[in-house]
Tab-separated table of C-alpha atoms in Angstrom:
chain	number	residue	atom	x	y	z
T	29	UNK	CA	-20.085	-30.288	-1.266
T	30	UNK	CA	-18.745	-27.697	1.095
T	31	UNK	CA	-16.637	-25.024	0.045
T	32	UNK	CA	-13.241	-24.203	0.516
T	33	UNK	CA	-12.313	-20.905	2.974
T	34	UNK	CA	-9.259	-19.759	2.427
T	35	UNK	CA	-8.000	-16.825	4.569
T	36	UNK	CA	-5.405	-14.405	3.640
T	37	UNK	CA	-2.977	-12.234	6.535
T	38	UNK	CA	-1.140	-9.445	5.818
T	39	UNK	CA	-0.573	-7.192	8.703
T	40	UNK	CA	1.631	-4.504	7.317
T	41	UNK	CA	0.669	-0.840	6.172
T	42	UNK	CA	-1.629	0.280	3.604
T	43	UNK	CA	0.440	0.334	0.639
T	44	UNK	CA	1.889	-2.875	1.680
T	45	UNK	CA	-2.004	-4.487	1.867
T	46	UNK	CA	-2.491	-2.935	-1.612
T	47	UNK	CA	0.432	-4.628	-2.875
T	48	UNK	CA	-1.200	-7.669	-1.911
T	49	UNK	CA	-4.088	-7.542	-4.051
T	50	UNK	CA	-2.395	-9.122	-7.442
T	51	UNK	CA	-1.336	-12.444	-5.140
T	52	UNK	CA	-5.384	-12.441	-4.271
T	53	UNK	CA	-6.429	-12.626	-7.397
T	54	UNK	CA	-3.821	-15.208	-8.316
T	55	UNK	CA	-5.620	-17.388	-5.409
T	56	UNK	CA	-9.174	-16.464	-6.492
T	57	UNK	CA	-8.252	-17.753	-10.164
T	58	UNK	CA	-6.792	-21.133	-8.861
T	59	UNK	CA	-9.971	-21.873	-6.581
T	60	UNK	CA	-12.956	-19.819	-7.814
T	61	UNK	CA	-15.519	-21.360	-6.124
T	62	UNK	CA	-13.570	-20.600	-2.734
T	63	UNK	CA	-14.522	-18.681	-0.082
T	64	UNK	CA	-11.760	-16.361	0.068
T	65	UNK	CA	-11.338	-14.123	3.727
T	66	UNK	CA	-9.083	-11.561	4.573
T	67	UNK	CA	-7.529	-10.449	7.389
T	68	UNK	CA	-6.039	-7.021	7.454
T	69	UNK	CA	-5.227	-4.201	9.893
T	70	UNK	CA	-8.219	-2.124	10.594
T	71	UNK	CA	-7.021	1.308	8.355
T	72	UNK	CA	-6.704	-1.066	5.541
T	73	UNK	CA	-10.105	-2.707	6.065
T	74	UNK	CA	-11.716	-0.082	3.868
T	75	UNK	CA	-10.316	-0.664	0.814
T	76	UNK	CA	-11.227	-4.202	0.393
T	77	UNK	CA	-14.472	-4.608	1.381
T	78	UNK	CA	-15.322	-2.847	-1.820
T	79	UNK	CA	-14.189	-5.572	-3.914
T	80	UNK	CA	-17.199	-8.116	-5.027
T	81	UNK	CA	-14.425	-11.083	-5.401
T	82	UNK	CA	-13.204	-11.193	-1.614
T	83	UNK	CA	-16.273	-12.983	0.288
T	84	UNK	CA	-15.109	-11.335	3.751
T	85	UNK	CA	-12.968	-8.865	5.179
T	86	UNK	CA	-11.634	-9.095	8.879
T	87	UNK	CA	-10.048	-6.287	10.784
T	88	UNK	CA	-7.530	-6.354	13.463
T	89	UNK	CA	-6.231	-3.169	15.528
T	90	UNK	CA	-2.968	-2.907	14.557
T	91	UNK	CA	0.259	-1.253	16.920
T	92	UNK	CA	3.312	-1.270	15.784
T	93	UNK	CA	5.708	-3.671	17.470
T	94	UNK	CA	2.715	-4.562	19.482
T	95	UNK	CA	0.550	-7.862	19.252
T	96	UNK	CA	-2.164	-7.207	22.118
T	97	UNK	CA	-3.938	-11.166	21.253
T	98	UNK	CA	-6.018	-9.594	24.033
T	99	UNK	CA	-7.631	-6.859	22.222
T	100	UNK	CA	-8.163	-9.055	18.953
T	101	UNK	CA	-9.399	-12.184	20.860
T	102	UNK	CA	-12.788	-11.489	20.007
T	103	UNK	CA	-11.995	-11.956	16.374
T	104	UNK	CA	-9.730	-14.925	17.151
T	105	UNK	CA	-12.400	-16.932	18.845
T	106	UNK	CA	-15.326	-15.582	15.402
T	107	UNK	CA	-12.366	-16.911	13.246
T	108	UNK	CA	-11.790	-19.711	14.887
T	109	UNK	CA	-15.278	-20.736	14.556
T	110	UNK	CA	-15.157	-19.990	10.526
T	111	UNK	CA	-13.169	-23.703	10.668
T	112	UNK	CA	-10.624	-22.418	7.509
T	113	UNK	CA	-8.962	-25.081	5.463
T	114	UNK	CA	-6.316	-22.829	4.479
T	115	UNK	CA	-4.360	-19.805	5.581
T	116	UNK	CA	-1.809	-17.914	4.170
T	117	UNK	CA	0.209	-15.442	6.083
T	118	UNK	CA	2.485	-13.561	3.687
T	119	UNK	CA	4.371	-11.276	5.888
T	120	UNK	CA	5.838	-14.074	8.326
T	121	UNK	CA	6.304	-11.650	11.800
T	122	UNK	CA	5.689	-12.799	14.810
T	123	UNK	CA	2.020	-11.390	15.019
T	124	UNK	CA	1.024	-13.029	11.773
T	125	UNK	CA	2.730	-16.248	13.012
T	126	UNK	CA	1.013	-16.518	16.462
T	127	UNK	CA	-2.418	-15.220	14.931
T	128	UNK	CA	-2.103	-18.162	12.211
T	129	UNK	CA	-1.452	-20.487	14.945
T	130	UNK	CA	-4.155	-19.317	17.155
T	131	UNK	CA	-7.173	-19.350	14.175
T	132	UNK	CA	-6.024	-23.014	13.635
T	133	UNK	CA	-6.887	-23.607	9.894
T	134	UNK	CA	-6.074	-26.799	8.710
T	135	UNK	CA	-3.062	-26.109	6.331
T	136	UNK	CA	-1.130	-22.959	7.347
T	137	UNK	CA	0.780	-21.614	4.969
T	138	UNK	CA	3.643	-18.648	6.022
T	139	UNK	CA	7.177	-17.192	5.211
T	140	UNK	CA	10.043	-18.448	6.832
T	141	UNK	CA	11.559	-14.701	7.664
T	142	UNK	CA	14.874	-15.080	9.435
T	143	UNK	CA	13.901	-12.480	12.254
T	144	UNK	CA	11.508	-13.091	15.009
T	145	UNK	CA	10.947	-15.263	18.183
T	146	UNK	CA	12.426	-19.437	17.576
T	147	UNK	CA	9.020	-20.812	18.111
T	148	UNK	CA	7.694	-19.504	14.741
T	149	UNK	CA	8.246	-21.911	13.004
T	150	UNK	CA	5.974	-24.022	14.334
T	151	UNK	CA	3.059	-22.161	14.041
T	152	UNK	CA	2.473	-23.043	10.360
T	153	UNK	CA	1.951	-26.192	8.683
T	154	UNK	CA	3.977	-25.284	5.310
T	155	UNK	CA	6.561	-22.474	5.434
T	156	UNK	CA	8.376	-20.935	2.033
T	157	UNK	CA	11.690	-19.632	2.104
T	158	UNK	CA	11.456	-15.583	1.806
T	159	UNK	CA	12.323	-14.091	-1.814
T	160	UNK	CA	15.176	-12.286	-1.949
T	161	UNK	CA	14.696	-7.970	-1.363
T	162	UNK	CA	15.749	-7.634	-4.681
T	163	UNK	CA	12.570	-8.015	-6.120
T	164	UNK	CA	9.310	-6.158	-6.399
T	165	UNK	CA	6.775	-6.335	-3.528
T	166	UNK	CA	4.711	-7.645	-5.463
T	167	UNK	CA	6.382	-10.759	-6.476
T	168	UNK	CA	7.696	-11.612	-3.144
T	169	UNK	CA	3.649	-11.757	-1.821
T	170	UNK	CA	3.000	-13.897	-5.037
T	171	UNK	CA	6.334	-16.210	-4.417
T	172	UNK	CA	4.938	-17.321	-0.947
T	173	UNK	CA	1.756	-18.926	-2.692
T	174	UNK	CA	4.743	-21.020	-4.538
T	175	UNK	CA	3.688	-22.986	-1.193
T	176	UNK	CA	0.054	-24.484	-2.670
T	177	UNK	CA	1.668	-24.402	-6.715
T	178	UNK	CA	-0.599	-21.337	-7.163
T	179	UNK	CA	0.678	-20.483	-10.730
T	180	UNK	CA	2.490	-16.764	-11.142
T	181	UNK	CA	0.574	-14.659	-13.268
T	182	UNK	CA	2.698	-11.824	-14.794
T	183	UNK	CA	-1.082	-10.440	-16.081
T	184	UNK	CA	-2.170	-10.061	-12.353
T	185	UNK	CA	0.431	-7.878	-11.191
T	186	UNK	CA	-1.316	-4.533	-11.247
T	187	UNK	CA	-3.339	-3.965	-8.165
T	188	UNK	CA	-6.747	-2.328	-9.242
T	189	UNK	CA	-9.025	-1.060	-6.502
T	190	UNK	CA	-13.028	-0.255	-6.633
T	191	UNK	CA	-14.214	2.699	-7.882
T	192	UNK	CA	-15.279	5.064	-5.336
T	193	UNK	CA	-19.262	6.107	-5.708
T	194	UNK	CA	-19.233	9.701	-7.385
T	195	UNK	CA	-19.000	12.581	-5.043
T	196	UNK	CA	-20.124	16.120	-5.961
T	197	UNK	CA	-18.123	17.732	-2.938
T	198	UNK	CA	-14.749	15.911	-5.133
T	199	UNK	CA	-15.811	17.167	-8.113
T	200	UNK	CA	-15.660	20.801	-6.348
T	201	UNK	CA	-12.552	20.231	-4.813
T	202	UNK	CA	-10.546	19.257	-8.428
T	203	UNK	CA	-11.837	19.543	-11.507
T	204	UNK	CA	-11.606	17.159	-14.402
T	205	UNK	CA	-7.653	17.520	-15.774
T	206	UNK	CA	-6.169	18.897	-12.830
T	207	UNK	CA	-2.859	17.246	-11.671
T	208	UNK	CA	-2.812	16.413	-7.534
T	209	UNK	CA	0.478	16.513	-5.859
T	210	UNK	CA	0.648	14.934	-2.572
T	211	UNK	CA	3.528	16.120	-0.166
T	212	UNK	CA	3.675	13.755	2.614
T	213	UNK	CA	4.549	10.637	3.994
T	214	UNK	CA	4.628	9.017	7.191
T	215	UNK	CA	8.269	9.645	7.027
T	216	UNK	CA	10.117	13.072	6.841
T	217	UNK	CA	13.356	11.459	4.863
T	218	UNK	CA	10.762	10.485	2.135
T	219	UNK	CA	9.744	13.860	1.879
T	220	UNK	CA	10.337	16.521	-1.039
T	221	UNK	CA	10.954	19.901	0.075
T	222	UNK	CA	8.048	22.012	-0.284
T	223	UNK	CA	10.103	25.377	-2.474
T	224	UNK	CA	10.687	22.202	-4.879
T	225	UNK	CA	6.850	21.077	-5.326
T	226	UNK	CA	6.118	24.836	-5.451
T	227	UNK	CA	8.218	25.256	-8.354
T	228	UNK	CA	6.819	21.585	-9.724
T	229	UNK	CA	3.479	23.430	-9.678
T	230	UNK	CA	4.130	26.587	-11.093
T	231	UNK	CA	5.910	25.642	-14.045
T	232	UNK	CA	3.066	22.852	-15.122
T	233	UNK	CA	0.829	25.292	-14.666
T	234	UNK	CA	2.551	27.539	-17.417
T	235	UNK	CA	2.307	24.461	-18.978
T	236	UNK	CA	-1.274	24.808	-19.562
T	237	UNK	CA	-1.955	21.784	-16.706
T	238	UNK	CA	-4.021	23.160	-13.525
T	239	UNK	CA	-2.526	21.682	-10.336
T	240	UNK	CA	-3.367	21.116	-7.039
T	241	UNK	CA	-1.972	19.863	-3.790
T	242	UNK	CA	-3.080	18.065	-0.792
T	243	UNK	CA	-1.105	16.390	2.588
T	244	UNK	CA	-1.744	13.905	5.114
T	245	UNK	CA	-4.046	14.316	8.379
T	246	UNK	CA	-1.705	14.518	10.503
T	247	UNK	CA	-0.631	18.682	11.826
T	248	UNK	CA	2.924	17.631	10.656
T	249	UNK	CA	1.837	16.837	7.248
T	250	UNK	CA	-0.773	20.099	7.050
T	251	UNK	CA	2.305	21.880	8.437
T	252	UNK	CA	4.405	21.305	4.893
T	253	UNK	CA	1.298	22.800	2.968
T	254	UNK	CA	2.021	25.960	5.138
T	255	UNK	CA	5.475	25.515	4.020
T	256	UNK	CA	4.394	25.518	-0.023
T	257	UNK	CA	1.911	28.654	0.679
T	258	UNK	CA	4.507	31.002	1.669
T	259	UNK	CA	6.800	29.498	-1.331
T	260	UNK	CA	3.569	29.991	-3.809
T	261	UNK	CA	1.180	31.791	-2.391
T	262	UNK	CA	-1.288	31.552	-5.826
T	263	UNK	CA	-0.918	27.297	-4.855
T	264	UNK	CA	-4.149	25.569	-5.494
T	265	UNK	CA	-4.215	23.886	-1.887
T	266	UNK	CA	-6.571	21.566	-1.286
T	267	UNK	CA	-8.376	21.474	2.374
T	268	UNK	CA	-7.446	18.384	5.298
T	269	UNK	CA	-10.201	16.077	3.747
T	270	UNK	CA	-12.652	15.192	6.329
T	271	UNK	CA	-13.348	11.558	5.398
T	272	UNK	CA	-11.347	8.667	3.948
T	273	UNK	CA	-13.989	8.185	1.511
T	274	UNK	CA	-13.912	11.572	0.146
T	275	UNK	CA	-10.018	11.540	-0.347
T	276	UNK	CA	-10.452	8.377	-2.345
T	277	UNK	CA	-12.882	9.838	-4.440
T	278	UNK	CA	-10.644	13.041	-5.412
T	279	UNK	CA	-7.969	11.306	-6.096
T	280	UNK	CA	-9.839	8.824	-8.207
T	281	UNK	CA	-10.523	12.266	-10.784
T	282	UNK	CA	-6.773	13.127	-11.200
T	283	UNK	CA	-5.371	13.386	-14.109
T	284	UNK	CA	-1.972	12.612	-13.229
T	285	UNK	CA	-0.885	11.533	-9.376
T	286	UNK	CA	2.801	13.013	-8.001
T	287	UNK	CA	4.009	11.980	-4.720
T	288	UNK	CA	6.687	10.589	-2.643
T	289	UNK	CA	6.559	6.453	-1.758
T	290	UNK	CA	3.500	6.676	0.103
T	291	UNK	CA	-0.053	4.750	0.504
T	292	UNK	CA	-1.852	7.266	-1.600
T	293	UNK	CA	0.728	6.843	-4.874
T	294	UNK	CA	-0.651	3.012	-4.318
T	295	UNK	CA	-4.538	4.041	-4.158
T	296	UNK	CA	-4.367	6.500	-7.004
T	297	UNK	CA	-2.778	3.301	-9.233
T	298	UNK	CA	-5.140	1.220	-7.790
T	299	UNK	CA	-7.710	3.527	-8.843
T	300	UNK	CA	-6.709	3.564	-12.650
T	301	UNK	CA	-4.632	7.621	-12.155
T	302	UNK	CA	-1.346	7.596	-13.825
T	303	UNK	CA	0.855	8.295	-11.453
T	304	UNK	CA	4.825	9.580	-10.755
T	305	UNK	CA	6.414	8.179	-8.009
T	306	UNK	CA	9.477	10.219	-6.338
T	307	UNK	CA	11.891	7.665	-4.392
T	308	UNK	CA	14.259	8.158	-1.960
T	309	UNK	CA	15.398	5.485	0.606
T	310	UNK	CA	13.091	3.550	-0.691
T	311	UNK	CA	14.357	1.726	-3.866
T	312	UNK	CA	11.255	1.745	-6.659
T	313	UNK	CA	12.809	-1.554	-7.820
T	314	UNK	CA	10.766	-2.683	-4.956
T	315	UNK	CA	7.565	-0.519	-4.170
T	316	UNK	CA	7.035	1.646	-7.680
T	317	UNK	CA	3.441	0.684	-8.646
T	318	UNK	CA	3.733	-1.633	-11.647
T	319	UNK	CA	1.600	-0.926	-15.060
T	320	UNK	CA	2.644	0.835	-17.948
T	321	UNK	CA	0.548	4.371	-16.867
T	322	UNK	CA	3.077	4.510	-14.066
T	323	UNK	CA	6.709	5.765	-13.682
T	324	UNK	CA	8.299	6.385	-11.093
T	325	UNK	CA	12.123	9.035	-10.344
T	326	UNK	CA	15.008	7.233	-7.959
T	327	UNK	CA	17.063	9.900	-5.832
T	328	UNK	CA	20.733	9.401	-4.917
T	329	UNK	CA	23.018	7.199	-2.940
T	330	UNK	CA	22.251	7.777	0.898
T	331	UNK	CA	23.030	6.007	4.246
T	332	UNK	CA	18.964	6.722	5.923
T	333	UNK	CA	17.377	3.749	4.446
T	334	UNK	CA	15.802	1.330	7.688
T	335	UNK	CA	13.353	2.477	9.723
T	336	UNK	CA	14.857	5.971	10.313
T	337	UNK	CA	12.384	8.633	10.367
T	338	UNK	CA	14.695	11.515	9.135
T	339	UNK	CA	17.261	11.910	7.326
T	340	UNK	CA	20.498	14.067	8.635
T	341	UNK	CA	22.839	14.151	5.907
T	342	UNK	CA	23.617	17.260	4.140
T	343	UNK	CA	22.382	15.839	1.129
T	344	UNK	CA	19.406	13.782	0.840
T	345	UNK	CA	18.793	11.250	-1.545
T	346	UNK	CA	15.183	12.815	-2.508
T	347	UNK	CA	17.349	15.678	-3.262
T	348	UNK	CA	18.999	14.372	-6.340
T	349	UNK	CA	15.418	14.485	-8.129
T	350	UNK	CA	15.256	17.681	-9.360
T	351	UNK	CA	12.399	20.154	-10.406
T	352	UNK	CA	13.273	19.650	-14.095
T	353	UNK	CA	13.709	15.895	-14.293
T	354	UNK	CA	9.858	15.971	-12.639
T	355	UNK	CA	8.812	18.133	-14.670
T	356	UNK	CA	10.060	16.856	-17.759
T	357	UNK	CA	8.702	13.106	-17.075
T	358	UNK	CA	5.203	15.236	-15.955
T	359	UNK	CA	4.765	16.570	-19.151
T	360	UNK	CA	5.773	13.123	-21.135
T	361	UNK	CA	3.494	11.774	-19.525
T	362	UNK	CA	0.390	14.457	-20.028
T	363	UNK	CA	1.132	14.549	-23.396
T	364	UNK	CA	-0.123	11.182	-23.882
């Protein structure tokens, strides 16, 4: 008898794809035997294919606010020829729309967002009314599988990633117990200053907890590490990691992840790190990582939420976490 393929779309950012994860495994228990596929941006690719429970994972160049079918009809046309019986798009734009459309699998299965060009509509077979942005991330992805009467599964909500293969050049870089700050985001207005993670660091190190700090890729992101070496210059900063893998793996031997709403915080819970989460126009309601090993801090009232870069009011809402409220929370959560 053949198998069912199911394919899964989420083209969103990292953290978002990670998110995703619990609503997978929801789908794997109600078909096990299926052939599950997944379709992902390319940077997300990576952390999937390490999973033995996903049977395939497709990559799509990804531009924001940019579908270019042309560049991804190679793909198309190989998925396309994988004859799906099922699809499930759970981010409803327009890209995930037309792509759904375009691989043709029998039922098509998508969120009706209210945004986005008239025709959309049309491009699935079964559509569920979007869940309301009051709820966690992760409940909104599993709501749209309400579609096929996949069950919810509180006990599935915690996304858990592969471990990374051990790496002797991580073990260098951080050594067992040592607390990893990471400063950046993709976007300045989620962004701590760096006099505040300096002072973060230097009283859990009089704490007795060693701590380090790393950044982003990106000469923007290095650039705030500058920033925390002339506030501290005895900071334990780590060096712009060469590969993706070997990031993973350091983070994977933290003892405790800090960091602004950003794809690592999700990794290093996906990993198994505890991990505090420091949110700003971003509401942790939302995008906190779920699991009782993480907590997350939620700033003050502010007007820079959206897709806003930066923030220019006198008085962000990061700022209203303070040193000693992280700190405090740090060491709660150390101690056990």
């Amino acid at each position: 008898m053949k198998k069912l393929k199911i394919l899964a779309i989420k083209f969103k950012y990292l953290g978002d794809v990670i998110i995703m994860l619990p609503s997978l495994r929801m789908l794997r228990r109600q078909w096990p035997e299926a052939e599950l596929h997944v379709l992902v941006a390319a940077e997300a690719a990576p952390f999937l294919q390490g999973l033995d429970w996903i049977d395939r994972v497709w990559s799509f160049p990804r531009t924001r606010g940019k579908v270019r079918l042309s560049a991804c009809w190679p793909q198309i046309r190989q998925l396309r020829a994988e004859k799906f019986d099922r699809s499930v798009d759970f981010v409803g734009n327009d890209r995930g729309a037309i792509v759904s459309r375009l691989i043709g699998a029998k039922e098509r299965l998508g969120v009706f967002a209210p945004k986005g060009f008239a025709g959309r509509k049309w491009c699935y077979s079964t559509t569920v009314e979007e869940l309301d942005l009051t709820r966690h991330e992760v409940v909104r992805d599993a709501h749209v599988l309400s579609g096929w009467d996949v069950p919810f599964l509180a006990e599935e909500c915690v996304p858990h990633l592969a471990a990374p293969a051990p790496s002797p050049e991580a073990e260098q870089l951080l050594p067992a117990g040592t607390v990893l700050c990471h400063l950046s985001t993709s976007q300045p207005k989620k962004e701590w200053p760096a006099t505040r993670w300096a002072e973060l660091g230097q009283q859990l190190s009089a704490a007795g907890h060693p701590v380090a700090f790393t950044a982003g890729p990106s000469e923007r992101e290095q650039a705030l590490l500058d920033e925390l070496r002339q506030a501290d210059p005895q900071a334990n900063i780590l060096p712009r990691f060469a590969t993706l893998d070997l990031f993973i793996a350091t983070v994977a031997r933290a003892r405790l992840f800090i960091s602004p709403d950003t794809a690592p915080l999700h990794i290093a819970a996906g990993l198994g790190v505890p991990t505090l989460g420091l949110f700003g126009p971003s509401a942790a309601s939302r995008w906190a990582p779920l699991g009782p090993a993480n907590r997350h801090l939620q700033g003050g009232l502010c007007p820079c939420s959206g897709h806003l870069h930066t923030c220019a009011q006198p008085q962000r809402c990061l700022d209203g976490i303070s040193v000693a409220q992280a700190c405090e929370t740090a060491l709660e959560m150390l101690a056990r």
